[in-house]
Coordinates of C-alpha atoms in Angstrom, one line a residue:
M674 CA -5.5 33.7 -166.5
A675 CA -6.2 32.7 -169.7
T676 CA -6.0 28.9 -169.2
N677 CA -9.5 29.6 -167.0
K678 CA -11.6 28.6 -169.9
Y679 CA -9.6 25.0 -169.3
K680 CA -11.3 24.6 -166.0
L681 CA -13.0 21.8 -164.8
T682 CA -15.9 21.2 -162.8
S683 CA -15.3 20.2 -159.1
P684 CA -13.9 16.9 -158.9
Y685 CA -16.8 15.6 -156.5
T686 CA -19.4 16.5 -159.9
R687 CA -17.9 14.8 -162.5
Q688 CA -16.8 10.9 -162.7
S689 CA -13.8 9.4 -161.1
L690 CA -11.1 7.7 -162.8
D691 CA -10.9 3.7 -161.9
C692 CA -8.1 2.1 -160.4
P693 CA -5.2 1.5 -163.6
P694 CA -4.9 -2.2 -164.0
E695 CA -1.4 -2.3 -163.5
D696 CA -2.1 -0.7 -159.9
E697 CA -2.2 -4.2 -158.4
V698 CA -1.6 -3.1 -154.4
Y699 CA -4.4 -0.9 -154.7
K700 CA -6.6 -3.7 -156.1
T701 CA -5.1 -6.5 -153.6
Y702 CA -6.5 -3.5 -150.7
L703 CA -9.4 -3.1 -152.0
E704 CA -10.3 -6.9 -152.2
T705 CA -8.7 -7.1 -148.8
T706 CA -11.0 -4.5 -147.0
K707 CA -14.5 -6.0 -148.3
F708 CA -13.6 -8.7 -145.2
D709 CA -15.7 -11.5 -146.8
S710 CA -15.7 -14.0 -144.5
S711 CA -18.1 -16.5 -147.1
T712 CA -15.1 -18.4 -147.9
S713 CA -14.9 -22.2 -147.0
E714 CA -13.3 -23.5 -143.7
P715 CA -9.3 -22.9 -143.7
F716 CA -7.1 -25.6 -145.4
G717 CA -5.4 -28.1 -143.3
V718 CA -1.9 -27.6 -145.0
A719 CA 1.9 -29.3 -144.6
I720 CA 4.9 -28.2 -145.6
F721 CA 7.7 -30.5 -146.7
G722 CA 11.3 -28.6 -146.7
I723 CA 12.0 -24.8 -145.3
G724 CA 14.5 -24.0 -147.7
R725 CA 14.8 -21.6 -150.2
A726 CA 11.5 -22.1 -151.9
G727 CA 10.1 -23.9 -148.8
S728 CA 10.5 -20.6 -146.4
I729 CA 8.9 -18.0 -148.8
H730 CA 5.7 -20.4 -148.6
L731 CA 6.0 -20.6 -144.8
I732 CA 6.2 -17.2 -144.4
N733 CA 3.2 -16.6 -146.6
L734 CA 1.2 -19.5 -145.1
A735 CA 1.9 -18.6 -141.6
E736 CA 0.0 -14.9 -142.9
N737 CA -2.7 -15.9 -144.8
R738 CA -6.4 -16.3 -143.0
R739 CA -7.7 -19.3 -145.6
V740 CA -5.0 -21.9 -144.2
D741 CA -4.3 -23.7 -141.5
I742 CA -0.4 -24.9 -141.4
L743 CA -0.9 -28.4 -138.9
Y744 CA 2.4 -29.9 -139.9
I745 CA 6.0 -28.9 -141.3
V746 CA 8.8 -31.1 -142.4
D747 CA 12.5 -30.9 -142.0
D748 CA 15.6 -32.7 -141.2
D749 CA 16.9 -29.5 -139.8
V750 CA 16.1 -29.8 -136.2
N751 CA 17.8 -26.5 -135.3
K752 CA 16.0 -24.9 -137.8
L753 CA 12.2 -26.4 -136.7
D754 CA 13.3 -25.5 -133.3
K755 CA 13.9 -21.8 -134.7
I756 CA 10.8 -21.7 -137.0
K757 CA 8.7 -22.7 -133.6
N758 CA 10.1 -20.2 -131.3
Y759 CA 9.9 -17.8 -134.1
Y760 CA 6.0 -18.6 -134.4
K761 CA 4.9 -19.9 -130.9
R762 CA 1.5 -18.0 -131.4
S763 CA 0.6 -18.3 -134.8
L764 CA 1.8 -22.0 -134.9
D765 CA 1.1 -23.0 -131.8
K766 CA -0.6 -26.2 -132.9
T767 CA 1.8 -27.3 -135.4
V768 CA 3.4 -30.4 -135.6
F769 CA 7.2 -30.4 -136.1
L770 CA 8.7 -33.6 -137.9
Q771 CA 11.5 -35.2 -139.3
S772 CA 10.9 -37.4 -143.1
K773 CA 11.5 -40.2 -141.1
D774 CA 8.2 -39.5 -139.8
Q775 CA 6.5 -38.3 -142.2
Q776 CA 3.5 -41.0 -143.0
Q777 CA 2.1 -38.9 -140.1
V778 CA 1.0 -36.8 -142.5
F779 CA 0.0 -38.5 -145.5
E780 CA -2.5 -40.3 -142.9
D781 CA -4.0 -37.3 -141.5
T782 CA -7.1 -36.5 -142.9
G783 CA -7.0 -33.0 -142.2
V784 CA -4.5 -32.5 -144.0
D785 CA -6.0 -31.2 -147.5
F786 CA -3.0 -30.1 -149.7
I787 CA 0.9 -30.3 -149.3
V788 CA 3.5 -28.4 -150.2
C789 CA 6.7 -29.9 -151.3
A790 CA 9.5 -27.8 -151.3
S791 CA 12.1 -30.4 -150.5
P792 CA 14.8 -31.6 -152.4
T793 CA 14.6 -32.6 -156.1
F794 CA 15.3 -36.2 -155.6
T795 CA 12.6 -36.3 -152.7
H796 CA 9.6 -34.9 -154.7
E797 CA 8.5 -37.9 -156.5
N798 CA 7.7 -39.8 -153.2
I799 CA 6.2 -37.1 -151.7
V800 CA 3.8 -36.4 -154.4
K801 CA 2.9 -39.6 -154.6
N802 CA 2.2 -40.4 -151.2
A803 CA 0.1 -37.2 -151.2
L804 CA -1.9 -38.0 -154.2
Q805 CA -2.4 -42.0 -153.4
N806 CA -3.5 -40.9 -149.9
K807 CA -5.8 -38.3 -151.8
K808 CA -4.5 -34.8 -150.8
A809 CA -4.2 -32.1 -153.6
I810 CA -0.1 -31.3 -153.7
F811 CA 1.5 -28.1 -154.5
C812 CA 5.3 -28.9 -155.5
E813 CA 8.0 -26.7 -156.5
K814 CA 9.8 -27.3 -160.0
P815 CA 10.5 -30.6 -161.3
I816 CA 7.9 -32.8 -159.9
S817 CA 10.1 -35.8 -160.5
E818 CA 13.9 -36.4 -162.0
S819 CA 12.4 -37.5 -165.1
I820 CA 9.6 -36.8 -167.8
V821 CA 8.1 -40.3 -167.5
Q822 CA 8.0 -40.6 -164.0
S823 CA 6.6 -36.6 -163.9
K824 CA 4.0 -38.5 -166.6
A825 CA 2.9 -41.3 -164.4
L826 CA 2.5 -38.9 -161.4
F827 CA 0.0 -36.5 -163.5
E828 CA -1.6 -39.5 -164.3
L829 CA -1.9 -40.6 -160.8
S830 CA -3.6 -37.5 -160.1
E831 CA -6.2 -37.5 -162.7
K832 CA -7.3 -41.1 -161.3
V833 CA -7.4 -39.9 -157.7
Q834 CA -9.3 -36.9 -158.6
R835 CA -6.8 -34.6 -156.5
I836 CA -5.0 -31.4 -158.1
L837 CA -1.4 -31.9 -158.9
F838 CA 0.8 -28.3 -159.8
S839 CA 4.1 -27.5 -160.0
A840 CA 4.8 -24.0 -159.5
F841 CA 6.5 -21.4 -162.1
N842 CA 6.2 -18.2 -160.2
R843 CA 6.9 -16.0 -163.0
R844 CA 3.4 -16.8 -164.3
F845 CA 2.3 -14.7 -161.3
D846 CA 3.9 -11.7 -162.1
D847 CA 2.1 -8.8 -163.1
S848 CA 4.4 -7.2 -165.5
Y849 CA 4.8 -10.3 -167.5
N850 CA 1.1 -11.0 -167.3
T851 CA 0.3 -7.8 -168.9
I852 CA 3.3 -8.4 -172.0
K853 CA 1.6 -12.0 -172.2
K854 CA -1.7 -10.7 -172.9
K855 CA -0.9 -7.5 -175.1
V856 CA 1.4 -9.8 -177.3
M857 CA -1.8 -12.7 -177.5
R858 CA -4.4 -9.6 -178.1
G859 CA -2.0 -9.0 -181.5
D860 CA -0.6 -5.4 -180.1
I861 CA 3.2 -5.8 -181.4
G862 CA 1.7 -7.7 -184.3
R863 CA 3.5 -11.2 -185.4
V864 CA 6.4 -11.8 -183.1
L865 CA 9.9 -11.8 -184.5
T866 CA 12.0 -12.4 -181.5
V867 CA 11.9 -12.8 -177.8
K868 CA 14.6 -12.3 -175.0
V869 CA 14.9 -13.2 -171.7
C870 CA 17.4 -12.3 -169.2
S871 CA 18.3 -14.2 -166.0
R872 CA 20.7 -13.8 -163.4
D873 CA 21.4 -14.2 -159.7
G874 CA 22.4 -11.9 -157.6
C875 CA 24.7 -14.3 -156.4
P876 CA 25.2 -18.1 -156.9
P877 CA 22.9 -20.5 -154.7
P878 CA 24.4 -22.2 -152.1
L879 CA 26.5 -25.5 -153.0
D880 CA 24.7 -28.0 -151.2
Y881 CA 21.5 -26.6 -153.1
L882 CA 22.7 -27.1 -156.6
K883 CA 24.8 -30.6 -155.7
T884 CA 20.9 -31.8 -155.2
S885 CA 18.7 -29.2 -157.6
G886 CA 19.5 -31.4 -161.1
G887 CA 21.6 -28.9 -162.8
I888 CA 20.9 -25.6 -164.1
F889 CA 18.7 -26.3 -166.9
H890 CA 16.3 -28.2 -165.1
D891 CA 16.4 -25.6 -161.5
C892 CA 16.9 -22.4 -163.3
A893 CA 16.7 -22.3 -167.0
V894 CA 12.9 -24.1 -166.7
H895 CA 11.7 -20.4 -165.6
D896 CA 12.9 -19.3 -168.6
I897 CA 11.5 -21.6 -171.2
D898 CA 8.0 -21.2 -169.5
Q899 CA 8.2 -17.7 -169.5
V900 CA 9.0 -17.9 -173.8
I901 CA 6.6 -20.5 -174.0
S902 CA 3.7 -18.9 -172.2
V903 CA 4.5 -15.5 -174.0
L904 CA 4.3 -17.2 -177.6
G905 CA 1.9 -19.9 -176.6
E906 CA 4.0 -22.4 -179.0
Y907 CA 6.6 -25.0 -178.4
P908 CA 10.2 -24.8 -180.3
T909 CA 11.0 -27.1 -182.4
K910 CA 14.9 -27.1 -182.4
V911 CA 17.3 -26.0 -179.4
S912 CA 21.0 -24.6 -179.7
V913 CA 22.9 -24.1 -176.1
F914 CA 26.5 -22.9 -175.2
A915 CA 27.2 -22.9 -171.4
E916 CA 29.8 -22.7 -169.6
A917 CA 31.2 -22.8 -165.9
N918 CA 33.3 -20.0 -164.9
I919 CA 33.0 -20.6 -161.1
P920 CA 35.4 -23.5 -160.3
E921 CA 33.1 -25.0 -157.6
I922 CA 30.0 -25.4 -159.9
A923 CA 32.4 -27.0 -162.7
A924 CA 33.2 -29.4 -160.3
I925 CA 29.9 -30.8 -159.7
D926 CA 29.6 -31.2 -163.3
D927 CA 26.9 -28.3 -163.7
A928 CA 27.2 -24.7 -165.7
D929 CA 27.0 -21.4 -164.3
T930 CA 26.8 -19.2 -167.6
V931 CA 24.1 -20.2 -170.7
N932 CA 22.8 -19.1 -173.9
I933 CA 19.8 -20.6 -175.3
I934 CA 18.0 -20.3 -178.5
M935 CA 14.9 -21.7 -179.3
S936 CA 13.6 -21.6 -183.2
F937 CA 9.9 -22.0 -183.7
E938 CA 7.7 -23.3 -186.3
S939 CA 6.4 -19.7 -186.7
G940 CA 9.8 -18.3 -187.3
T941 CA 9.7 -16.6 -183.9
L942 CA 13.1 -17.1 -182.5
A943 CA 13.8 -17.1 -178.9
M944 CA 16.8 -15.8 -176.6
I945 CA 17.7 -16.8 -173.0
D946 CA 20.8 -15.3 -171.3
L947 CA 21.5 -17.4 -168.0
S948 CA 23.8 -16.7 -165.4
R949 CA 24.1 -18.0 -161.7
Q950 CA 26.5 -14.7 -160.8
C951 CA 25.4 -10.9 -160.9
I952 CA 27.5 -8.5 -159.5
F953 CA 24.6 -5.5 -159.4
G954 CA 21.6 -7.8 -158.2
Y955 CA 19.0 -10.0 -159.5
D956 CA 18.8 -8.9 -163.4
Q957 CA 15.8 -10.1 -164.8
R958 CA 14.3 -8.5 -168.2
L959 CA 11.7 -9.9 -170.7
E960 CA 11.5 -8.4 -174.3
V961 CA 9.5 -9.1 -176.7
F962 CA 9.8 -7.6 -180.3
G963 CA 7.5 -7.9 -183.1
E964 CA 6.4 -6.5 -186.8
K965 CA 4.2 -3.9 -185.3
G966 CA 6.4 -2.6 -182.0
M967 CA 8.0 -3.9 -179.2
I968 CA 7.4 -4.3 -175.5
K969 CA 9.3 -5.0 -172.7
A970 CA 9.9 -5.6 -169.1
E971 CA 13.1 -4.0 -167.0
N972 CA 14.2 -4.7 -163.7
K973 CA 12.5 -3.6 -160.8
S974 CA 14.0 -2.1 -157.8
P975 CA 12.6 -1.6 -154.7
M976 CA 12.5 2.3 -154.5
S977 CA 12.0 3.0 -158.2
N978 CA 11.1 6.9 -157.2
L979 CA 14.6 7.4 -155.7
E980 CA 17.1 9.7 -158.0
E981 CA 20.4 11.3 -156.9
Y982 CA 22.2 13.6 -158.5
Q983 CA 25.5 15.2 -158.3
P984 CA 28.3 16.5 -161.1
G985 CA 28.4 14.3 -164.0
V986 CA 26.9 11.3 -162.2
T987 CA 23.1 10.2 -162.3
K988 CA 22.0 7.3 -159.7
K989 CA 18.9 5.0 -159.6
S990 CA 18.2 3.0 -156.5
P991 CA 19.9 -0.7 -157.1
I992 CA 17.5 -3.4 -158.7
Y993 CA 16.1 -6.2 -156.3
Y994 CA 18.6 -8.4 -154.9
S995 CA 17.1 -11.9 -155.2
F996 CA 14.1 -13.9 -156.2
A997 CA 12.5 -13.7 -152.6
S998 CA 12.4 -10.0 -153.4
R999 CA 11.6 -9.6 -156.7
Y1000 CA 9.2 -11.9 -156.9
Q1001 CA 7.5 -11.9 -153.9
E1002 CA 3.7 -11.0 -154.8
A1003 CA 3.9 -13.9 -157.7
Y1004 CA 4.8 -16.1 -154.8
R1005 CA 2.0 -14.6 -152.7
K1006 CA -0.5 -15.2 -156.0
E1007 CA 0.7 -18.6 -157.1
M1008 CA -1.0 -19.8 -153.7
D1009 CA -3.4 -18.1 -153.7
H1010 CA -4.0 -19.0 -157.1
F1011 CA -3.8 -23.0 -155.9
M1012 CA -6.2 -22.8 -153.2
N1013 CA -8.6 -20.7 -155.2
V1014 CA -8.7 -23.9 -157.7
L1015 CA -9.2 -26.1 -155.0
E1016 CA -12.3 -24.3 -154.0
G1017 CA -13.3 -23.8 -157.8
K1018 CA -13.3 -20.8 -158.3
E1019 CA -10.5 -20.7 -160.9
E1020 CA -9.0 -23.0 -163.4
L1021 CA -5.2 -24.1 -163.2
I1022 CA -2.9 -21.5 -165.1
I1023 CA -0.5 -23.7 -165.4
T1024 CA -0.9 -26.9 -167.4
K1025 CA 0.0 -30.8 -167.2
K1026 CA 0.6 -30.2 -171.0
D1027 CA 3.2 -27.1 -170.8
L1028 CA 5.0 -28.5 -167.8
L1029 CA 6.0 -31.9 -169.5
A1030 CA 7.1 -29.3 -172.2
V1031 CA 9.2 -27.8 -170.5
S1032 CA 11.0 -30.4 -169.2
K1033 CA 11.5 -32.0 -172.8
I1034 CA 12.8 -28.7 -173.9
A1035 CA 15.0 -28.3 -170.5
A1036 CA 16.4 -32.1 -171.4
A1037 CA 17.0 -30.6 -174.8
C1038 CA 19.0 -28.1 -173.9
E1039 CA 21.1 -30.0 -171.8
K1040 CA 21.8 -32.4 -174.6
S1041 CA 22.8 -29.7 -177.1
W1042 CA 24.9 -28.5 -174.5
R1043 CA 27.0 -32.0 -173.7
T1044 CA 27.0 -32.7 -177.5
G1045 CA 27.5 -29.4 -178.8
Q1046 CA 24.7 -30.3 -181.5
V1047 CA 21.7 -28.7 -182.4
V1048 CA 19.1 -30.7 -180.9
F1049 CA 15.5 -31.2 -182.6
L1050 CA 12.1 -31.5 -181.0
T1051 CA 9.2 -33.1 -182.4
W1052 CA 5.8 -33.0 -180.7
T1053 CA 2.8 -35.7 -180.5
E1054 CA -0.6 -34.5 -180.5
E1055 CA -1.1 -35.5 -176.8
E1056 CA 2.0 -33.4 -176.0
L1057 CA 0.0 -30.5 -177.9
H1058 CA -3.1 -30.9 -176.2

């Protein structure tokens, strides 16, 4: 054949291809199969709250060889019994408590860190008690219900020299991280616009929404953090339109459909399209457009290789249904990152500066919605550095 002149030598004699950086699953496999047992003793862990996020952390930690779950604290006794029975072998030494008995956790010197995934209004007290008792803490956002209280907790963290980490799981998503690296490297030049789409596959439970702090502080904070993380910059003004199209959400004085526009000193504009309902799944997309091109992350699906063809119709697999599946790997990675920081192997990716900035921006967004005005933001040297 004429193409014989292109024949390669045997694959055993030529240099093999390295694993591409995009294949994070294979890289994790390679790391795991080293079976390195030189890490420190397992961390003693207590988990507060086994709700939406808490259940994800419980599942991940129950399978993590780097931890011993010493306590699980929740006020739902039936749920505690179910967990106890389900994990009766792996959690046979775990103590199950209600919040009224939580002081036992703080006083136990065997607890190295606490995972706080309880309702928002309980965060400040748990974080403060953990730090005062010299325990590191991994807290679901927000760490308190006000910026002033959050700042005080970070100051306490610095005083007692214990890590206070508030989780934004999208920071640990491979596709979003790749976009950030390419933007920072200048691949698409000066950024002109950023677009974030974030829509829930189905509305969260109303009982959760009533104590969540509202859509801006519970939900939009993830999108805001995504934007400032990609740009490395904070906005100077925000303008927001929002509506409550779901009657039950209107009844609790919250919104379910939100459009946020942020303007930056660099000239970049960012747009966030946020909704509590999406009939076709958990719609999560990011697009960054610059003077030299565009880069975007589309929705992921559990069976991305599946396609169906019929006369006049082409179908693909549905996208992921929920945050629990879409960000499953990101949740695992953020907890591993936290433990690596505790062991001195990594520096914190999410800083006090960004966490306080996100809260400030979210508060400005809510103010813009409720007043119908553009809200201007000024940043002090302390807030920027």
